[in-house]
């Protein structure tokens, strides 16, 4: 089954002391983490993403600011708002994504299931639709 979902990240702390947020591979998120990356200082008028991954699974979170993630399975688009350090979005393979920075200086963090491999990217929307049509991701996660 292919399923993207928002998770609530475990949190420890108080308004007096501040908050600590954490998650663990294979416990809080359903895969092993091979790579972490983060994106900052994106101008509000720009969008990022505009690609899908053949195999990569990811968890995205926004420790500061507000970022909209639009996921497209080739038929339907779903929007997720990362507007709290407690929210994380699991993205399974095979979704076209577009990312919009809603607040200046927002920071996007990503933990990914694979090392960087440009061959895993589908950066052409027409090609993405061909993968969908041929059922490349059917019954997978
Ligand atoms: C994703 C969204 C949320 C590397 O060399 N190593 C890396 O680990 C990554 C992630 C990227 N790069 C290179 C590849 C491109 O030449 O950095 C350049 C910019 O990457 P891209 O245009 O893919 O950036 P975004 O922000 O559109 O997408 C990134 C991730 O690539 C992608 O996996 O899902 O963040």
PDB file of N, CA and C in Angstrom, residues 3-9 23 29 31 57-62 67-71 78-82 86-92 97-99 108-111:
ATOM      1  N   UNK A   3       1.290   5.026   1.035  1.00  0.00           N
ATOM      2  CA  UNK A   3       0.608   5.900   1.985  1.00  0.00           C
ATOM      3  C   UNK A   3       1.535   7.000   2.504  1.00  0.00           C
ATOM      4  N   UNK A   4       1.195   8.245   2.181  1.00  0.00           N
ATOM      5  CA  UNK A   4       1.886   9.375   2.790  1.00  0.00           C
ATOM      6  C   UNK A   4       1.116   9.751   4.030  1.00  0.00           C
ATOM      7  N   UNK A   5       1.824  10.157   5.074  1.00  0.00           N
ATOM      8  CA  UNK A   5       1.054  10.578   6.251  1.00  0.00           C
ATOM      9  C   UNK A   5       1.812  11.574   7.120  1.00  0.00           C
ATOM     10  N   UNK A   6       1.026  12.380   7.816  1.00  0.00           N
ATOM     11  CA  UNK A   6       1.599  13.306   8.788  1.00  0.00           C
ATOM     12  C   UNK A   6       1.733  12.586  10.111  1.00  0.00           C
ATOM     13  N   UNK A   7       2.895  12.744  10.748  1.00  0.00           N
ATOM     14  CA  UNK A   7       3.123  12.138  12.055  1.00  0.00           C
ATOM     15  C   UNK A   7       3.305  13.244  13.080  1.00  0.00           C
ATOM     16  N   UNK A   8       3.029  12.916  14.321  1.00  0.00           N
ATOM     17  CA  UNK A   8       3.330  13.842  15.397  1.00  0.00           C
ATOM     18  C   UNK A   8       4.685  13.431  15.984  1.00  0.00           C
ATOM     19  N   UNK A   9       5.683  14.302  15.898  1.00  0.00           N
ATOM     20  CA  UNK A   9       7.027  13.972  16.401  1.00  0.00           C
ATOM     21  C   UNK A   9       7.006  14.016  17.933  1.00  0.00           C
ATOM     22  N   UNK A  23      12.864  11.535  16.768  1.00  0.00           N
ATOM     23  CA  UNK A  23      12.260  10.310  16.234  1.00  0.00           C
ATOM     24  C   UNK A  23      13.377   9.329  15.901  1.00  0.00           C
ATOM     25  N   UNK A  29       9.566   6.088  12.468  1.00  0.00           N
ATOM     26  CA  UNK A  29       9.374   6.153  11.013  1.00  0.00           C
ATOM     27  C   UNK A  29       9.680   4.777  10.423  1.00  0.00           C
ATOM     28  N   UNK A  31      11.323   3.223   8.109  1.00  0.00           N
ATOM     29  CA  UNK A  31      12.457   2.828   7.264  1.00  0.00           C
ATOM     30  C   UNK A  31      13.761   3.253   7.938  1.00  0.00           C
ATOM     31  N   UNK A  57      12.262   6.838   0.017  1.00  0.00           N
ATOM     32  CA  UNK A  57      11.250   7.222   1.006  1.00  0.00           C
ATOM     33  C   UNK A  57      11.869   8.329   1.861  1.00  0.00           C
ATOM     34  N   UNK A  58      11.022   9.221   2.329  1.00  0.00           N
ATOM     35  CA  UNK A  58      11.544  10.374   3.066  1.00  0.00           C
ATOM     36  C   UNK A  58      10.625  10.738   4.217  1.00  0.00           C
ATOM     37  N   UNK A  59      11.241  11.378   5.217  1.00  0.00           N
ATOM     38  CA  UNK A  59      10.430  12.072   6.208  1.00  0.00           C
ATOM     39  C   UNK A  59      10.867  13.535   6.184  1.00  0.00           C
ATOM     40  N   UNK A  60       9.889  14.424   6.083  1.00  0.00           N
ATOM     41  CA  UNK A  60      10.159  15.863   6.003  1.00  0.00           C
ATOM     42  C   UNK A  60       9.624  16.525   7.261  1.00  0.00           C
ATOM     43  N   UNK A  61      10.389  17.493   7.767  1.00  0.00           N
ATOM     44  CA  UNK A  61       9.867  18.287   8.874  1.00  0.00           C
ATOM     45  C   UNK A  61      10.429  19.691   8.796  1.00  0.00           C
ATOM     46  N   UNK A  62       9.755  20.595   9.467  1.00  0.00           N
ATOM     47  CA  UNK A  62      10.083  22.015   9.364  1.00  0.00           C
ATOM     48  C   UNK A  62      10.281  22.537  10.784  1.00  0.00           C
ATOM     49  N   UNK A  67       5.974  25.497   5.624  1.00  0.00           N
ATOM     50  CA  UNK A  67       6.230  25.035   4.255  1.00  0.00           C
ATOM     51  C   UNK A  67       5.061  24.160   3.813  1.00  0.00           C
ATOM     52  N   UNK A  68       4.559  24.428   2.620  1.00  0.00           N
ATOM     53  CA  UNK A  68       3.487  23.593   2.069  1.00  0.00           C
ATOM     54  C   UNK A  68       4.094  22.559   1.120  1.00  0.00           C
ATOM     55  N   UNK A  69       3.673  21.320   1.286  1.00  0.00           N
ATOM     56  CA  UNK A  69       4.142  20.234   0.418  1.00  0.00           C
ATOM     57  C   UNK A  69       2.921  19.702  -0.335  1.00  0.00           C
ATOM     58  N   UNK A  70       2.962  19.792  -1.657  1.00  0.00           N
ATOM     59  CA  UNK A  70       1.855  19.273  -2.462  1.00  0.00           C
ATOM     60  C   UNK A  70       2.326  17.972  -3.120  1.00  0.00           C
ATOM     61  N   UNK A  71       1.603  16.888  -2.851  1.00  0.00           N
ATOM     62  CA  UNK A  71       1.952  15.570  -3.385  1.00  0.00           C
ATOM     63  C   UNK A  71       0.929  15.163  -4.424  1.00  0.00           C
ATOM     64  N   UNK A  78      -2.607  16.269  -3.111  1.00  0.00           N
ATOM     65  CA  UNK A  78      -2.937  16.469  -1.691  1.00  0.00           C
ATOM     66  C   UNK A  78      -1.904  17.425  -1.104  1.00  0.00           C
ATOM     67  N   UNK A  79      -2.407  18.385  -0.320  1.00  0.00           N
ATOM     68  CA  UNK A  79      -1.517  19.392   0.254  1.00  0.00           C
ATOM     69  C   UNK A  79      -1.320  19.125   1.747  1.00  0.00           C
ATOM     70  N   UNK A  80      -0.080  19.244   2.193  1.00  0.00           N
ATOM     71  CA  UNK A  80       0.245  19.083   3.615  1.00  0.00           C
ATOM     72  C   UNK A  80       0.977  20.347   4.062  1.00  0.00           C
ATOM     73  N   UNK A  81       0.602  20.857   5.232  1.00  0.00           N
ATOM     74  CA  UNK A  81       1.260  22.057   5.744  1.00  0.00           C
ATOM     75  C   UNK A  81       2.164  21.674   6.910  1.00  0.00           C
ATOM     76  N   UNK A  82       3.463  21.947   6.740  1.00  0.00           N
ATOM     77  CA  UNK A  82       4.410  21.724   7.841  1.00  0.00           C
ATOM     78  C   UNK A  82       4.577  23.070   8.542  1.00  0.00           C
ATOM     79  N   UNK A  86       6.641  19.954  15.506  1.00  0.00           N
ATOM     80  CA  UNK A  86       6.142  18.643  15.932  1.00  0.00           C
ATOM     81  C   UNK A  86       5.577  17.809  14.792  1.00  0.00           C
ATOM     82  N   UNK A  87       5.444  18.420  13.619  1.00  0.00           N
ATOM     83  CA  UNK A  87       4.838  17.685  12.493  1.00  0.00           C
ATOM     84  C   UNK A  87       5.906  17.114  11.580  1.00  0.00           C
ATOM     85  N   UNK A  88       5.704  15.887  11.155  1.00  0.00           N
ATOM     86  CA  UNK A  88       6.596  15.281  10.150  1.00  0.00           C
ATOM     87  C   UNK A  88       5.726  14.632   9.092  1.00  0.00           C
ATOM     88  N   UNK A  89       6.213  14.684   7.863  1.00  0.00           N
ATOM     89  CA  UNK A  89       5.467  14.102   6.749  1.00  0.00           C
ATOM     90  C   UNK A  89       6.276  12.955   6.147  1.00  0.00           C
ATOM     91  N   UNK A  90       5.680  11.776   6.163  1.00  0.00           N
ATOM     92  CA  UNK A  90       6.300  10.633   5.495  1.00  0.00           C
ATOM     93  C   UNK A  90       5.860  10.655   4.028  1.00  0.00           C
ATOM     94  N   UNK A  91       6.834  10.600   3.131  1.00  0.00           N
ATOM     95  CA  UNK A  91       6.512  10.508   1.698  1.00  0.00           C
ATOM     96  C   UNK A  91       7.063   9.187   1.177  1.00  0.00           C
ATOM     97  N   UNK A  92       6.184   8.368   0.661  1.00  0.00           N
ATOM     98  CA  UNK A  92       6.622   7.092   0.093  1.00  0.00           C
ATOM     99  C   UNK A  92       7.023   7.322  -1.364  1.00  0.00           C
ATOM    100  N   UNK A  97       6.290  15.915  -6.184  1.00  0.00           N
ATOM    101  CA  UNK A  97       6.124  16.872  -5.088  1.00  0.00           C
ATOM    102  C   UNK A  97       6.497  18.286  -5.517  1.00  0.00           C
ATOM    103  N   UNK A  98       5.769  19.249  -4.928  1.00  0.00           N
ATOM    104  CA  UNK A  98       6.105  20.660  -5.100  1.00  0.00           C
ATOM    105  C   UNK A  98       6.096  21.284  -3.711  1.00  0.00           C
ATOM    106  N   UNK A  99       7.083  22.139  -3.468  1.00  0.00           N
ATOM    107  CA  UNK A  99       7.282  22.687  -2.119  1.00  0.00           C
ATOM    108  C   UNK A  99       7.227  24.201  -2.169  1.00  0.00           C
ATOM    109  N   UNK A 108      13.557  23.505   5.834  1.00  0.00           N
ATOM    110  CA  UNK A 108      13.036  22.166   5.547  1.00  0.00           C
ATOM    111  C   UNK A 108      14.127  21.132   5.812  1.00  0.00           C
ATOM    112  N   UNK A 109      13.817  20.152   6.654  1.00  0.00           N
ATOM    113  CA  UNK A 109      14.753  19.061   6.938  1.00  0.00           C
ATOM    114  C   UNK A 109      14.180  17.771   6.360  1.00  0.00           C
ATOM    115  N   UNK A 110      15.085  16.928   5.858  1.00  0.00           N
ATOM    116  CA  UNK A 110      14.654  15.663   5.253  1.00  0.00           C
ATOM    117  C   UNK A 110      15.569  14.539   5.722  1.00  0.00           C
ATOM    118  N   UNK A 111      14.969  13.430   6.127  1.00  0.00           N
ATOM    119  CA  UNK A 111      15.717  12.196   6.376  1.00  0.00           C
ATOM    120  C   UNK A 111      15.266  11.212   5.303  1.00  0.00           C
TER     121      UNK A 111
END
